[in-house]
Coordinates of C-alpha atoms and ligand atoms in Angstrom, one line a residue:
M1 CA 97.2 41.0 -98.7
T2 CA 99.0 38.0 -100.3
R3 CA 100.4 35.4 -97.8
L4 CA 104.0 34.7 -98.3
K5 CA 105.2 31.1 -98.8
E6 CA 108.2 29.3 -97.5
N7 CA 110.0 29.5 -100.9
D8 CA 109.3 33.2 -101.1
V9 CA 111.3 33.9 -97.8
N10 CA 114.0 31.2 -97.7
P11 CA 116.3 32.7 -100.4
I12 CA 116.3 36.1 -98.6
A13 CA 119.0 35.6 -95.8
P14 CA 121.7 33.9 -97.9
N15 CA 121.4 36.5 -100.7
L16 CA 121.2 39.8 -98.8
A17 CA 124.6 41.0 -99.8
A18 CA 124.0 40.1 -103.5
Y19 CA 120.5 41.8 -103.3
N20 CA 122.1 44.9 -101.8
D21 CA 124.6 45.0 -104.7
K22 CA 121.8 44.7 -107.1
L23 CA 119.9 47.6 -105.5
A24 CA 123.1 49.7 -105.6
R25 CA 123.5 48.9 -109.3
M26 CA 119.8 49.6 -110.1
T27 CA 119.2 52.6 -107.8
G28 CA 122.6 53.9 -106.7
C29 CA 121.4 53.3 -103.1
S30 CA 121.9 50.5 -100.6
L31 CA 118.9 48.9 -98.9
G32 CA 119.5 51.0 -95.8
E33 CA 119.8 54.2 -97.9
I34 CA 116.5 53.5 -99.6
A35 CA 114.8 52.8 -96.2
A36 CA 116.3 56.0 -94.7
R37 CA 115.1 58.1 -97.7
A38 CA 111.6 56.5 -97.4
S39 CA 111.3 57.2 -93.7
G40 CA 112.7 60.7 -94.0
K41 CA 115.6 60.1 -91.7
Q42 CA 119.4 60.7 -92.1
F43 CA 121.2 57.5 -93.1
D44 CA 123.8 57.9 -90.3
H45 CA 120.9 58.0 -87.9
L46 CA 121.0 54.2 -87.8
D47 CA 124.6 53.8 -86.5
K48 CA 123.8 56.1 -83.5
Q49 CA 121.3 53.5 -82.3
N50 CA 122.2 50.7 -79.9
Q51 CA 118.7 49.5 -79.9
S52 CA 117.8 45.8 -80.0
V53 CA 115.1 44.1 -82.0
A54 CA 113.0 41.0 -81.1
V55 CA 111.1 39.2 -83.9
I56 CA 108.1 37.2 -82.5
P57 CA 106.6 34.2 -84.2
M58 CA 102.8 34.4 -84.3
T59 CA 100.8 31.1 -84.5
C60 CA 97.3 32.6 -84.9
G61 CA 95.3 32.3 -88.1
E62 CA 97.1 30.3 -90.8
G63 CA 100.0 30.2 -88.4
I64 CA 103.8 30.1 -88.8
I65 CA 105.4 30.6 -92.2
E66 CA 108.6 28.5 -92.1
G67 CA 111.5 30.9 -92.5
F68 CA 109.5 34.1 -92.1
T69 CA 110.8 35.3 -88.7
E70 CA 114.3 34.1 -89.7
S71 CA 114.2 36.3 -92.9
V72 CA 112.9 39.3 -91.0
A73 CA 115.7 39.0 -88.4
S74 CA 118.3 38.5 -91.1
I75 CA 117.3 41.7 -92.9
I76 CA 117.5 43.7 -89.6
T77 CA 120.8 42.2 -88.6
Y78 CA 122.2 42.9 -92.1
L79 CA 121.3 46.5 -91.7
G80 CA 123.4 46.7 -88.5
I81 CA 120.8 46.3 -85.7
K82 CA 120.9 43.2 -83.5
A83 CA 117.8 41.1 -84.0
V84 CA 116.8 37.9 -82.2
I85 CA 113.8 35.6 -82.6
T86 CA 112.0 34.9 -79.4
K87 CA 111.9 31.2 -78.2
S88 CA 108.2 31.6 -77.4
S89 CA 105.5 32.7 -79.8
D90 CA 102.5 35.0 -79.5
A91 CA 101.9 36.6 -76.0
G92 CA 104.7 34.5 -74.5
G93 CA 107.1 35.9 -77.2
V94 CA 106.0 39.5 -76.5
A95 CA 106.6 38.9 -72.7
E96 CA 110.0 37.3 -73.5
A97 CA 111.0 40.2 -75.7
V98 CA 110.2 42.8 -73.1
Q99 CA 112.0 40.8 -70.4
R100 CA 115.1 40.6 -72.6
G101 CA 115.0 44.3 -72.9
A102 CA 114.2 44.6 -76.6
D103 CA 113.4 48.1 -77.7
I104 CA 111.6 47.2 -81.0
L105 CA 109.3 44.3 -81.7
F106 CA 108.5 42.8 -85.1
M107 CA 105.5 40.5 -85.5
A108 CA 103.0 39.4 -88.1
D109 CA 99.6 37.7 -88.0
D110 CA 97.5 37.2 -91.1
D111 CA 96.2 40.7 -91.2
R112 CA 98.9 43.0 -89.8
F113 CA 102.8 42.9 -90.0
V114 CA 104.0 45.6 -87.6
A115 CA 107.2 47.0 -86.0
I116 CA 106.7 48.6 -82.6
N117 CA 109.2 50.7 -80.7
I118 CA 108.1 50.2 -77.1
R119 CA 110.4 52.9 -75.8
K120 CA 109.2 55.6 -78.2
G121 CA 105.6 54.4 -78.7
M122 CA 106.1 54.3 -82.5
V123 CA 104.4 51.8 -84.8
S124 CA 105.1 51.1 -88.5
D125 CA 102.8 48.9 -90.6
N126 CA 104.4 46.8 -93.4
G127 CA 101.8 47.9 -96.0
E128 CA 102.5 51.6 -95.5
A129 CA 106.2 51.1 -95.2
T130 CA 106.4 49.0 -98.4
G131 CA 104.5 51.6 -100.4
K132 CA 106.8 54.5 -99.5
G133 CA 109.9 52.3 -99.4
Y134 CA 109.4 51.2 -103.1
V135 CA 108.6 54.8 -104.1
A136 CA 112.0 55.8 -102.6
G137 CA 113.7 53.0 -104.6
L138 CA 111.8 54.1 -107.8
E139 CA 112.8 57.7 -107.3
C140 CA 116.5 56.6 -107.2
M141 CA 116.0 54.4 -110.3
C142 CA 114.4 57.3 -112.2
Q143 CA 116.9 59.9 -110.8
G144 CA 113.9 61.8 -109.4
L145 CA 110.1 61.6 -110.0
K146 CA 109.3 65.3 -110.2
G147 CA 107.0 66.0 -113.3
K148 CA 107.2 62.3 -114.3
N149 CA 104.0 60.3 -115.2
V150 CA 103.6 57.3 -113.0
L151 CA 100.9 54.7 -113.5
L152 CA 99.8 53.2 -110.1
L153 CA 98.1 49.8 -110.4
G154 CA 96.1 49.0 -107.3
A155 CA 94.6 51.4 -104.7
G156 CA 94.9 49.1 -101.7
Q157 CA 97.0 49.8 -98.6
V158 CA 100.4 49.6 -100.4
G159 CA 99.1 51.5 -103.4
S160 CA 97.6 54.3 -101.2
S161 CA 100.9 54.7 -99.3
A162 CA 102.7 54.8 -102.6
A163 CA 100.3 57.3 -104.1
L164 CA 101.0 59.8 -101.3
A165 CA 104.7 59.3 -101.4
L166 CA 104.7 59.7 -105.2
V167 CA 102.7 63.0 -105.3
R168 CA 104.9 64.4 -102.5
K169 CA 107.8 63.8 -104.8
G170 CA 106.1 65.7 -107.6
A171 CA 105.2 62.7 -109.7
L172 CA 102.1 63.0 -112.0
V173 CA 100.1 60.0 -110.7
T174 CA 97.4 58.1 -112.6
V175 CA 95.7 55.2 -110.6
F176 CA 93.9 52.2 -112.0
D177 CA 92.1 49.6 -109.7
I178 CA 89.7 46.9 -110.9
N179 CA 87.4 48.4 -108.2
I180 CA 86.9 51.9 -109.5
A181 CA 85.4 53.0 -106.2
A182 CA 88.8 52.3 -104.6
S183 CA 90.5 54.5 -107.2
Q184 CA 88.0 57.3 -106.5
E185 CA 88.4 57.0 -102.8
L186 CA 92.1 57.2 -103.1
S187 CA 91.9 60.2 -105.4
S188 CA 89.6 62.1 -103.1
A189 CA 91.7 61.3 -100.0
I190 CA 94.8 62.6 -101.8
E191 CA 92.9 65.7 -103.0
K192 CA 92.1 66.5 -99.3
L193 CA 95.9 66.6 -98.7
G194 CA 96.3 69.1 -101.5
Y195 CA 97.5 66.8 -104.3
C196 CA 95.9 65.4 -107.4
V197 CA 95.7 61.8 -108.6
Q198 CA 94.1 61.0 -112.0
V199 CA 91.6 58.1 -112.0
E200 CA 91.9 55.8 -115.0
T201 CA 89.4 53.2 -116.2
D202 CA 91.0 52.2 -119.4
L203 CA 93.8 49.9 -118.3
E204 CA 95.2 48.9 -121.7
G205 CA 95.3 52.6 -122.8
A206 CA 97.0 53.6 -119.6
L207 CA 99.6 50.8 -119.8
A208 CA 100.3 51.9 -123.4
R209 CA 100.8 55.5 -122.4
H210 CA 103.1 55.0 -119.5
Q211 CA 106.8 54.0 -119.0
I212 CA 106.9 54.2 -115.2
F213 CA 104.7 51.6 -113.4
F214 CA 104.1 51.1 -109.7
D215 CA 102.5 47.6 -109.5
A216 CA 100.6 47.4 -106.2
C217 CA 98.1 44.8 -107.5
P218 CA 97.9 41.5 -105.4
G219 CA 99.4 39.3 -108.1
E220 CA 97.3 39.7 -111.3
S221 CA 99.6 39.5 -114.3
V222 CA 98.8 43.0 -115.5
I223 CA 102.0 44.2 -117.2
H224 CA 102.9 42.3 -120.3
L225 CA 105.7 42.3 -122.8
R226 CA 103.7 44.6 -125.2
H227 CA 103.7 47.3 -122.5
I228 CA 107.4 47.3 -122.0
S229 CA 109.8 49.7 -123.9
K230 CA 113.5 50.5 -123.4
D231 CA 112.5 53.3 -121.0
T232 CA 110.1 51.2 -118.8
M233 CA 110.8 51.3 -115.1
I234 CA 108.7 49.1 -112.7
A235 CA 108.4 49.0 -108.9
A236 CA 106.5 45.9 -108.0
P237 CA 106.2 45.1 -104.3
G238 CA 103.5 42.5 -104.8
I239 CA 104.0 38.8 -104.3
P240 CA 103.6 37.0 -106.7
L241 CA 105.2 39.3 -109.3
G242 CA 102.5 40.9 -111.5
V243 CA 104.8 41.3 -114.5
Q244 CA 104.4 38.2 -116.6
G245 CA 105.5 36.8 -119.9
I246 CA 108.5 35.0 -121.1
G247 CA 111.7 37.0 -121.1
V248 CA 110.1 40.0 -119.3
D249 CA 112.6 39.7 -116.4
K250 CA 115.5 39.5 -118.9
L251 CA 114.2 42.6 -120.8
L252 CA 113.8 44.4 -117.5
T253 CA 117.0 43.5 -115.8
D254 CA 117.9 46.3 -113.5
R255 CA 114.7 48.2 -114.3
L256 CA 112.3 46.0 -112.2
L257 CA 112.4 46.7 -108.4
H258 CA 110.9 43.7 -106.7
D259 CA 111.5 41.6 -103.5
P260 CA 109.3 39.6 -101.1
L261 CA 110.2 41.4 -97.8
Q262 CA 113.5 43.4 -97.8
I263 CA 112.5 47.0 -98.7
G264 CA 109.3 46.8 -96.6
V265 CA 111.1 45.4 -93.5
A266 CA 114.0 47.9 -93.9
T267 CA 111.6 50.8 -94.1
M268 CA 109.6 49.6 -91.1
L269 CA 112.9 49.5 -89.0
W270 CA 113.9 53.0 -90.0
D271 CA 110.3 54.3 -89.4
V272 CA 110.5 53.3 -85.7
L273 CA 114.1 54.0 -84.9
Ligands
LIG1 O1 104.9 34.5 -87.5 C1 104.7 33.9 -88.6 O2 105.5 33.1 -89.1 C2 103.4 34.1 -89.4 N1 102.3 34.5 -88.5 C3 103.7 35.2 -90.4 C4 102.5 35.5 -91.2 C5 102.7 36.6 -92.3 C6 101.5 36.8 -93.1 N2 101.6 38.0 -94.0 C7 102.2 37.9 -95.2 O3 102.6 36.8 -95.7 C8 102.4 39.2 -95.9 N3 101.3 40.0 -95.9 C9 103.6 39.9 -95.2 C10 104.1 41.0 -95.9 C11 104.4 40.8 -97.4 C12 105.3 41.8 -98.0 N4 104.6 42.7 -98.9

């Protein structure tokens, strides 16, 4: 999983309203509506909650990312749930959060970024939440995914969560991963759940044959200008953005769903409410 940097997270808090407007323009849904759809909950479910959230800095591993906990807290507060950052970090932060009566804890070390509802014993993992959160956003962008061909790039944790969400919405999913065993594992896991995912080994051919892309690769620049047509739609949760080439972002304005944290954090919150 790619480690966020300070300049990935610092623009988040000051631009939340503008990002929400962009989502509404691109998908017809707000950040909260996308998250509610991803977690399968009613949108008004949120305002019936007077739960409180504590975001706990974790110093282990590569340590604190300047602005990370502030960005997470700002997204949650923007969605209408009070979120505070604990003064202490690590175990002290967990203890402080419980003593302050927090219902939900958010914390991230180098391997896991989780939301935990300590009242309901519910856990949401950022990778799983990001996969289904971006599928919900893509579904809104495409006005439904039923019967539509989607090329999934990357069969890791985010890609696997996205694959399940995509097939459940009736999308026809083809998966490509540089590690073909990962694609095959994902395909057989999905098959066990009664769905089908096509394994692809010819990346260039697959990119040429698809208009809807879910880019869950950790950062390789896979999608290029030559693969983009007027009907191209891309959901790209990965950091750094895997869609490269001069002018790609201009060409794709309003057809490229991508953010460093927002949709994943919003879906985690809805998952554990
Ligand atoms: O508490 C802190 O400031 C740090 N321990 C946070 C470390 C987060 C490390 N994880 C990542 O950067 C990403 N995997 C988070 C999720 C990215 C969104 N797709």
